[in-house]
Short mmCIF file of C-alpha atoms in Angstrom, two decimals:
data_model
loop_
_atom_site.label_atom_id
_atom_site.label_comp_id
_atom_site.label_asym_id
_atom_site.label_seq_id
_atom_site.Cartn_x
_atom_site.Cartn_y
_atom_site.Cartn_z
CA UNK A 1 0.00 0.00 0.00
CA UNK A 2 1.21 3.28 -1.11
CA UNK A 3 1.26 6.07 1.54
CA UNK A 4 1.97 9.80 0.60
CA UNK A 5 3.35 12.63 2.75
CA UNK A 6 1.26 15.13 2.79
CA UNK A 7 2.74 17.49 4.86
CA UNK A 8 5.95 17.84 2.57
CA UNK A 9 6.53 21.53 2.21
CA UNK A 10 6.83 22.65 -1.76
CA UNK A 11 9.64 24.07 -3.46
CA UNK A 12 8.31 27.51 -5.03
CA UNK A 13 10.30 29.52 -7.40
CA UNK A 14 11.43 32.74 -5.97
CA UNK A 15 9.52 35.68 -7.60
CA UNK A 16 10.92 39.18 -8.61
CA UNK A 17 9.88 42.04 -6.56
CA UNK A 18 11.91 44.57 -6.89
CA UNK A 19 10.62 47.69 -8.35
CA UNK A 20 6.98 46.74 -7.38
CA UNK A 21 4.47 48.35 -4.47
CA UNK A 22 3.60 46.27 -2.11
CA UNK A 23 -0.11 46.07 -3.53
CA UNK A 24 1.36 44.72 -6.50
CA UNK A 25 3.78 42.26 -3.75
CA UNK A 26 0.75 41.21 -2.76
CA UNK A 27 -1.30 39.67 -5.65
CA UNK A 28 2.79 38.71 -6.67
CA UNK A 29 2.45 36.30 -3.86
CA UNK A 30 -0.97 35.52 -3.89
CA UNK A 31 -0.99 31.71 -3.64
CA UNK A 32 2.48 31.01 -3.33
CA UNK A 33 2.01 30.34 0.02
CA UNK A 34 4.99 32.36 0.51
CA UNK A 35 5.21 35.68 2.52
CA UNK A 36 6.90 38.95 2.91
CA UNK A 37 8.03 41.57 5.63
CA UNK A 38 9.07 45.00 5.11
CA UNK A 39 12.64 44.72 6.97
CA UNK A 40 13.56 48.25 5.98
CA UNK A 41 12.38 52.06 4.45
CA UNK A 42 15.41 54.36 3.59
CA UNK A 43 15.64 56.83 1.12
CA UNK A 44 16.56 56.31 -2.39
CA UNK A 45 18.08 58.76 -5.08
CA UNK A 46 16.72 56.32 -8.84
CA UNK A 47 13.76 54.18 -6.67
CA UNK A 48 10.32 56.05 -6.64
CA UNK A 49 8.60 56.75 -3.11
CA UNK A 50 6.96 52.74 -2.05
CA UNK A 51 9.13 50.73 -4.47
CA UNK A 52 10.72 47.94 -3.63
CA UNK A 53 14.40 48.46 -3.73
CA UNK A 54 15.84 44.98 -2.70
CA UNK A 55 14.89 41.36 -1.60
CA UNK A 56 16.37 38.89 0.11
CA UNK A 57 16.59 36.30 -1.06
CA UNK A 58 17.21 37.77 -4.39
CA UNK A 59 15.37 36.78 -7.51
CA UNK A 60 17.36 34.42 -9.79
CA UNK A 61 16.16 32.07 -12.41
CA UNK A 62 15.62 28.71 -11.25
CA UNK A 63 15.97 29.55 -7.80
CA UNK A 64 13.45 28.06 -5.31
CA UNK A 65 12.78 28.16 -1.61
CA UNK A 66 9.88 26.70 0.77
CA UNK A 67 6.44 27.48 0.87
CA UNK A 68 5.97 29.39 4.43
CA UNK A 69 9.45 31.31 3.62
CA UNK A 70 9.45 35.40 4.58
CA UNK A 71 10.92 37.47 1.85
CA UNK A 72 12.77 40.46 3.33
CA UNK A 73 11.65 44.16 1.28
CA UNK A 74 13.10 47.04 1.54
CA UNK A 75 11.17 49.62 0.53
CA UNK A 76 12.15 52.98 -0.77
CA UNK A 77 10.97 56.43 0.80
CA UNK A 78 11.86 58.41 -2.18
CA UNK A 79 13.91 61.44 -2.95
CA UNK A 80 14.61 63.29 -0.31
CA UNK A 81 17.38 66.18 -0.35
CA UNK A 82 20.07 66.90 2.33
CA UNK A 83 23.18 68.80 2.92
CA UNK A 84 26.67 66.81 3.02
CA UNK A 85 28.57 67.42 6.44
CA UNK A 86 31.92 68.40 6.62
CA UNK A 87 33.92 64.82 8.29
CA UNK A 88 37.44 65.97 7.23
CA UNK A 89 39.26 66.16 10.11
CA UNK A 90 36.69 63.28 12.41
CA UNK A 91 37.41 60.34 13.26
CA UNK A 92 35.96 57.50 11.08
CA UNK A 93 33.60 56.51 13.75
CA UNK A 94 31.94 60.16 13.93
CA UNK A 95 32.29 61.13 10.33
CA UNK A 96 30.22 57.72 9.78
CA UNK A 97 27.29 59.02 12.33
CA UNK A 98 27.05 62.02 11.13
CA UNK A 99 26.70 61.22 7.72
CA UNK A 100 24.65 58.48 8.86
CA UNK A 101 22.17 61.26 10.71
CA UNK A 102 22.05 63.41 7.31
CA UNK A 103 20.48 60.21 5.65
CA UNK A 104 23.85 59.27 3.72
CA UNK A 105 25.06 56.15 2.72
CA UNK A 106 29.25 55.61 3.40
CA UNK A 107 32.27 53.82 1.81
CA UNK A 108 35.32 54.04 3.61
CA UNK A 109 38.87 53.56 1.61
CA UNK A 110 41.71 53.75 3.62
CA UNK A 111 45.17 55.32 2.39
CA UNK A 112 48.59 55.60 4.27
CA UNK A 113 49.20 59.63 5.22
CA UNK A 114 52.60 60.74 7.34
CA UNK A 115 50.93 63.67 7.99
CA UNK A 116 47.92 62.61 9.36
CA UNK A 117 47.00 60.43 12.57
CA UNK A 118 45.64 56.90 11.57
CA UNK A 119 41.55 57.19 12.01
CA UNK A 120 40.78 60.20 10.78
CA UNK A 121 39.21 61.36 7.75
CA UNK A 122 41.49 63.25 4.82
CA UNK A 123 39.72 63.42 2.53
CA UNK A 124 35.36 63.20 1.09
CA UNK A 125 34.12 62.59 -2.42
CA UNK A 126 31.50 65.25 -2.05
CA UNK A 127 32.09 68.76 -0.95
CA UNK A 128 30.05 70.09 2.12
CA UNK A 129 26.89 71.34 2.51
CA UNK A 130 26.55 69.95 -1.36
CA UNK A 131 22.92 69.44 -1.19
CA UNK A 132 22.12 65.80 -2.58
CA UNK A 133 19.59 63.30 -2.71
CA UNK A 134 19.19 61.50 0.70
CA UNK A 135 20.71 57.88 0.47
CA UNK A 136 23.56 58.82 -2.01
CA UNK A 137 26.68 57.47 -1.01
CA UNK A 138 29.77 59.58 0.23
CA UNK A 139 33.06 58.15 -0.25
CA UNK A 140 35.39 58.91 2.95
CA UNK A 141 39.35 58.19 2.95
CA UNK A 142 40.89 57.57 6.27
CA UNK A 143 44.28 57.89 7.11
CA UNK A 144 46.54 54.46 7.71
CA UNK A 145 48.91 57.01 9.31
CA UNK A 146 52.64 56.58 8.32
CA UNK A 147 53.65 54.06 6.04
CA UNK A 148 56.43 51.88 7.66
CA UNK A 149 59.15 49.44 6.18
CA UNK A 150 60.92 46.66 8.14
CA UNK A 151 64.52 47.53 7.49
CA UNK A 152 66.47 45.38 5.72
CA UNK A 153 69.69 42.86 7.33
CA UNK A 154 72.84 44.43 4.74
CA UNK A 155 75.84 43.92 7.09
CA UNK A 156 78.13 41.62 5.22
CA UNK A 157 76.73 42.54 2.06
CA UNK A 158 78.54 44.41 -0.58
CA UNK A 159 77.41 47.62 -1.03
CA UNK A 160 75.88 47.67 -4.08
CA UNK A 161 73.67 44.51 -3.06
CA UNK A 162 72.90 46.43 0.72
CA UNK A 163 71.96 49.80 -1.64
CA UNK A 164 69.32 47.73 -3.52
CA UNK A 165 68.28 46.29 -0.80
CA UNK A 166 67.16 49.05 1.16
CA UNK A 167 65.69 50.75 -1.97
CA UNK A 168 63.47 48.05 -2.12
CA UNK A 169 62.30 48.12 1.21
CA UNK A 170 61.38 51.75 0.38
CA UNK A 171 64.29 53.43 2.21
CA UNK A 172 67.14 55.61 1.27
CA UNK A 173 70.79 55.26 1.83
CA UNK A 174 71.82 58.88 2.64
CA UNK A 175 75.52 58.33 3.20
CA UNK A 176 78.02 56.08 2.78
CA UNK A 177 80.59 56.06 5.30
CA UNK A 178 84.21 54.13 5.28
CA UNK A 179 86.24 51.91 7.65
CA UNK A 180 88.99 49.47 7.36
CA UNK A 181 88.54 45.90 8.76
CA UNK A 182 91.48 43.76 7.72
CA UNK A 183 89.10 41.03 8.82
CA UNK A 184 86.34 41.22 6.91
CA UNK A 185 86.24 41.28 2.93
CA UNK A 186 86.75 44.39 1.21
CA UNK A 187 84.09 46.59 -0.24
CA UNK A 188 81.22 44.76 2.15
CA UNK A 189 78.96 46.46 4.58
CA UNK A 190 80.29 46.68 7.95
CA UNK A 191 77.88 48.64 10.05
CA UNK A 192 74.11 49.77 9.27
CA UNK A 193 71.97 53.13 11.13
CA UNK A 194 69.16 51.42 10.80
CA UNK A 195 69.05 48.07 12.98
CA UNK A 196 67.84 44.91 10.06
CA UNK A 197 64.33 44.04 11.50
CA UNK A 198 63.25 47.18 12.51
CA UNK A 199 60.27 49.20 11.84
CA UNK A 200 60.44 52.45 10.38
CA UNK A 201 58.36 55.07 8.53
CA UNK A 202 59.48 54.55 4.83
CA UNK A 203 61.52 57.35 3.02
CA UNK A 204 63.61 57.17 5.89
CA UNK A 205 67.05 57.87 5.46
CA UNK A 206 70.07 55.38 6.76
CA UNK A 207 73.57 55.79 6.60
CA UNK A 208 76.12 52.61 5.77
CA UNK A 209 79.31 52.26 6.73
CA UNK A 210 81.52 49.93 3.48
CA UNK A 211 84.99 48.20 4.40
CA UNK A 212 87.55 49.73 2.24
CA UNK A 213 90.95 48.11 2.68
CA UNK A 214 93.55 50.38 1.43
CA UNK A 215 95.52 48.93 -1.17
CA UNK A 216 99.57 48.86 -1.08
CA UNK A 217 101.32 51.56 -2.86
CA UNK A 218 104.63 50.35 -4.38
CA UNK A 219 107.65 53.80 -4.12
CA UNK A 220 111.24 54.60 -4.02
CA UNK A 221 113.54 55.75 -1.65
CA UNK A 222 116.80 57.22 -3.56
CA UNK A 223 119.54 57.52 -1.76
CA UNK A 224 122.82 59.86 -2.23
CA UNK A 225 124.86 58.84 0.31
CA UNK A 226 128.48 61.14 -0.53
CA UNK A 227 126.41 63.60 -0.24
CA UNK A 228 124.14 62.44 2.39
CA UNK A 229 127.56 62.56 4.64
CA UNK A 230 129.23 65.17 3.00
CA UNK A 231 132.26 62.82 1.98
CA UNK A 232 135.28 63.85 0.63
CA UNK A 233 138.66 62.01 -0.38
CA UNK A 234 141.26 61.27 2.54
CA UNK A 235 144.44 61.06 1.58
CA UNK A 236 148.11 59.28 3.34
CA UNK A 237 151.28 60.33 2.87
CA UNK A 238 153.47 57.27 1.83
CA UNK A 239 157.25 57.37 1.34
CA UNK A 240 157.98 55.72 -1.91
CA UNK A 241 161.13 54.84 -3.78
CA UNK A 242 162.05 57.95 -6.25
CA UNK A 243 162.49 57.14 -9.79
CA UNK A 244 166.28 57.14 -11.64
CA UNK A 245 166.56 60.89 -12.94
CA UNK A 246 170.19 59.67 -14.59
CA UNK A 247 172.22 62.45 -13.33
CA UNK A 248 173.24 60.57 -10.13
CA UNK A 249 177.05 60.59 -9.82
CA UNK A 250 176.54 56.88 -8.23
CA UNK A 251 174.35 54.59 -9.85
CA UNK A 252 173.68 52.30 -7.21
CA UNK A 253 172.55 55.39 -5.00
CA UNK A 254 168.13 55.53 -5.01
CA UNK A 255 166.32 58.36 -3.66
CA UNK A 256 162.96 58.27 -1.97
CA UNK A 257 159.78 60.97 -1.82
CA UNK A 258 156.39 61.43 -0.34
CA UNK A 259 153.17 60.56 -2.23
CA UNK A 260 149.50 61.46 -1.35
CA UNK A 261 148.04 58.35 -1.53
CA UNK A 262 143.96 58.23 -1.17
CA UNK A 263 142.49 56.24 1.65
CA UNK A 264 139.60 53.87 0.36
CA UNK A 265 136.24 54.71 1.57
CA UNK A 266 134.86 52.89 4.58
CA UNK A 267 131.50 50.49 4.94
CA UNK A 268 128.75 51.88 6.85
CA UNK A 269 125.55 50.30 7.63
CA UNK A 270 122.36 51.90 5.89
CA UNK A 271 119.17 51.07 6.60
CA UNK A 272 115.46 52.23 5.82
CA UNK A 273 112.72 52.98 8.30
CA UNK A 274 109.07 53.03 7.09
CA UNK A 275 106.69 54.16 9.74
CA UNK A 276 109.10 52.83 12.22
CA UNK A 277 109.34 49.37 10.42
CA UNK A 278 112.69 48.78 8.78
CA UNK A 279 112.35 47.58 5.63
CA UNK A 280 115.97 47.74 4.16
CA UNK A 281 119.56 47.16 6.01
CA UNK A 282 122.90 46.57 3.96
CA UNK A 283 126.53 47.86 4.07
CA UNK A 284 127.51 50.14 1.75
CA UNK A 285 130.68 52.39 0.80
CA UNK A 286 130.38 55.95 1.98
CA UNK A 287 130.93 57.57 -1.32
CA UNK A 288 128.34 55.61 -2.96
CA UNK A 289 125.82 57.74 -4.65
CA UNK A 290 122.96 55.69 -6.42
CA UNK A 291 121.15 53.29 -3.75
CA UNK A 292 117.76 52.74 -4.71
CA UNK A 293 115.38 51.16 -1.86
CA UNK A 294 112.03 50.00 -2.79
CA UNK A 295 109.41 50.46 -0.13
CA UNK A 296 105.19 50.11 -0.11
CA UNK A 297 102.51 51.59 2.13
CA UNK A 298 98.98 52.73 1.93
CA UNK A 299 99.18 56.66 1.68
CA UNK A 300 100.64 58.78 3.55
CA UNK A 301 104.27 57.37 5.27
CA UNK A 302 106.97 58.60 7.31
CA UNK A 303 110.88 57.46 6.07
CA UNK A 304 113.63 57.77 8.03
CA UNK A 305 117.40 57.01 6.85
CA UNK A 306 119.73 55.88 9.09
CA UNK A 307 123.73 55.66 8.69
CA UNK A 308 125.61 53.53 11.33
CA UNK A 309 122.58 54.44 13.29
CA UNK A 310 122.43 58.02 13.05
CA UNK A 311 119.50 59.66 11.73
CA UNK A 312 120.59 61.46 8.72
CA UNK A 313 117.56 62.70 7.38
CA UNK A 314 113.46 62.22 7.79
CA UNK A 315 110.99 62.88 5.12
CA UNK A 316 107.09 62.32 4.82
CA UNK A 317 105.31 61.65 1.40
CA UNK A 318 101.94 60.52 0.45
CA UNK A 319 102.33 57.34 -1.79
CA UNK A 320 99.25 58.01 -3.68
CA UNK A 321 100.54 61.35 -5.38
CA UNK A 322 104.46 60.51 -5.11
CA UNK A 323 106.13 57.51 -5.50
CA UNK A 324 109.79 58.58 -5.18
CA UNK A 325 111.64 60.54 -2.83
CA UNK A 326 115.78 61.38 -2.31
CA UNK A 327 117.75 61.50 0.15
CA UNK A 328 120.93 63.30 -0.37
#
């Protein structure tokens, strides 16, 4: 035996109402078994006065709900014209009251502002006391306050890598500062302003400090050393056996005589000092007068010249503009 259900609520195609009075709602749903409710009356700048402006649910084709189901109006009051507030300058929470108490429908868009505290209004689409229909929409921008960057991590990183980097993260490098660090490798980043991790309004400005390992300088120390010591020719007298002349009355009778005879010059011990390392220490004769010395440094160095271990002369020159200096 077949038995039927007949309580089994029906599934009833969801009418259009929108645009309709509610007379015309009513004979709409006039044995649908389906009712309505007026959840809402507002006022409406394109809807006529008693219109339905929206419905929930919302008509679509081929969409069905159960007999007994409400259908939410709302219901449009008309035209009605009021004067746009000023809110520039309120907080987001009061500029949405009172626009909400002049009958005014509101979109917020939000938009970062250094200038101006986060929360508060910068900016409206329509000017105030504009007079416009009630229920038009006014767009509001509030400020996201100060747009921050997290600072970037460059140390170790060369600097054309840590410049990127923190152009990127929508900073600026404002100076780049040197230091030598025999350590680390040259031309990387060895101290930042800005700590890496930090948060910081972008645009701001940091300051990097890049390893820069001076490179040697090769130069010449030229050394005169007769004239350095002012060295002159010594001479001995020797007594020497004189020559025959031929006129001596006995033959086997010799004659002697004095002769200057010129005393070699002596060693002496040269050496080099180069910012009070010595980098060169050999004998030498004193009259000598062409001893080159080849010495390196960075920039600017002091050379001494020592003879026997006597300072005989000091001299400072800067490696990077002169590579040769004499001593003499």
């Amino acid at each position: 035996m077949l038995v039927f259900d007949m309580t089994r609520s029906k599934d009833i195609q969801v009418p259009n109402l929108v645009g309709k009075t509610e007379e015309e709602v009513k004979n709409a749903l006039s044995g649908t078994k389906l009712e309505y409710e007026i959840k809402e009356e507002k006022y409406d700048t394109e809807i006529d006065k008693g219109l339905v402006i929206s419905q929930n649910p919302e008509f679509k084709n081929d969409y069905k709900i159960k007999e007994n189901t409400k259908i939410e109006l709302v219901i449009s009051l008309g035209l009605k014209l009021t004067n746009v507030p000023k809110v520039i300058g309120k907080t987001e929470e009061e500029a949405k009251e009172d626009l909400k108490t002049a009958d005014l429908e509101v979109v917020v868009v939000e938009e970062f502002d250094a200038k101006t505290e986060k929360g508060i209004v910068i900016k409206q689409d329509v000017e105030p006391e504009e007079e416009v229909g009630a229920g038009s929409t006014v767009t509001i921008t509030v400020s996201k306050g100060k747009e921050e960057s997290v600072v970037p991590n460059v140390i170790g990183k060369t600097r054309e890598e840590a410049i990127s980097e923190i152009e990127k993260a929508g900073l600026k490098v404002s100076t780049t500062l040197t230091e030598q660090d025999k350590t680390k490798d040259d031309g990387t980043v060895l101290k930042q302003s800005l700590d890496g991790g930090t948060t910081v309004e972008k645009g701001s400005s940091m300051t990097i400090t890049v390893n820069q390992i001076d490179q040697l300088i090769s130069g010449t120390v030229k050394i005169n050393l007769k004239s350095l010591l002012k060295y002159e020719v010594q001479y001995t007298n020797e007594t020497v056996q004189s020559k025959p002349t031929g006129n001596e009355v006995n033959n086997n009778t010799t004659g002697t005589e004095n002769k200057k005879v010129p005393i070699p010059a002596k060693d002496v011990k040269v050496r080099v000092v180069v910012d009070e390392d010595t980098v060169y220490s050999k004998s030498h004769k004193e009259d000598e007068t062409n001893i080159s010395v080849p010495i390196t440094g960075v920039g600017t160095v002091n050379i001494k010249v020592y003879v026997d271990d006597i300072n005989r002369g000091t001299k400072q020159i800067n490696l990077k503009n002169t590579t040769s200096v004499t001593f003499e």
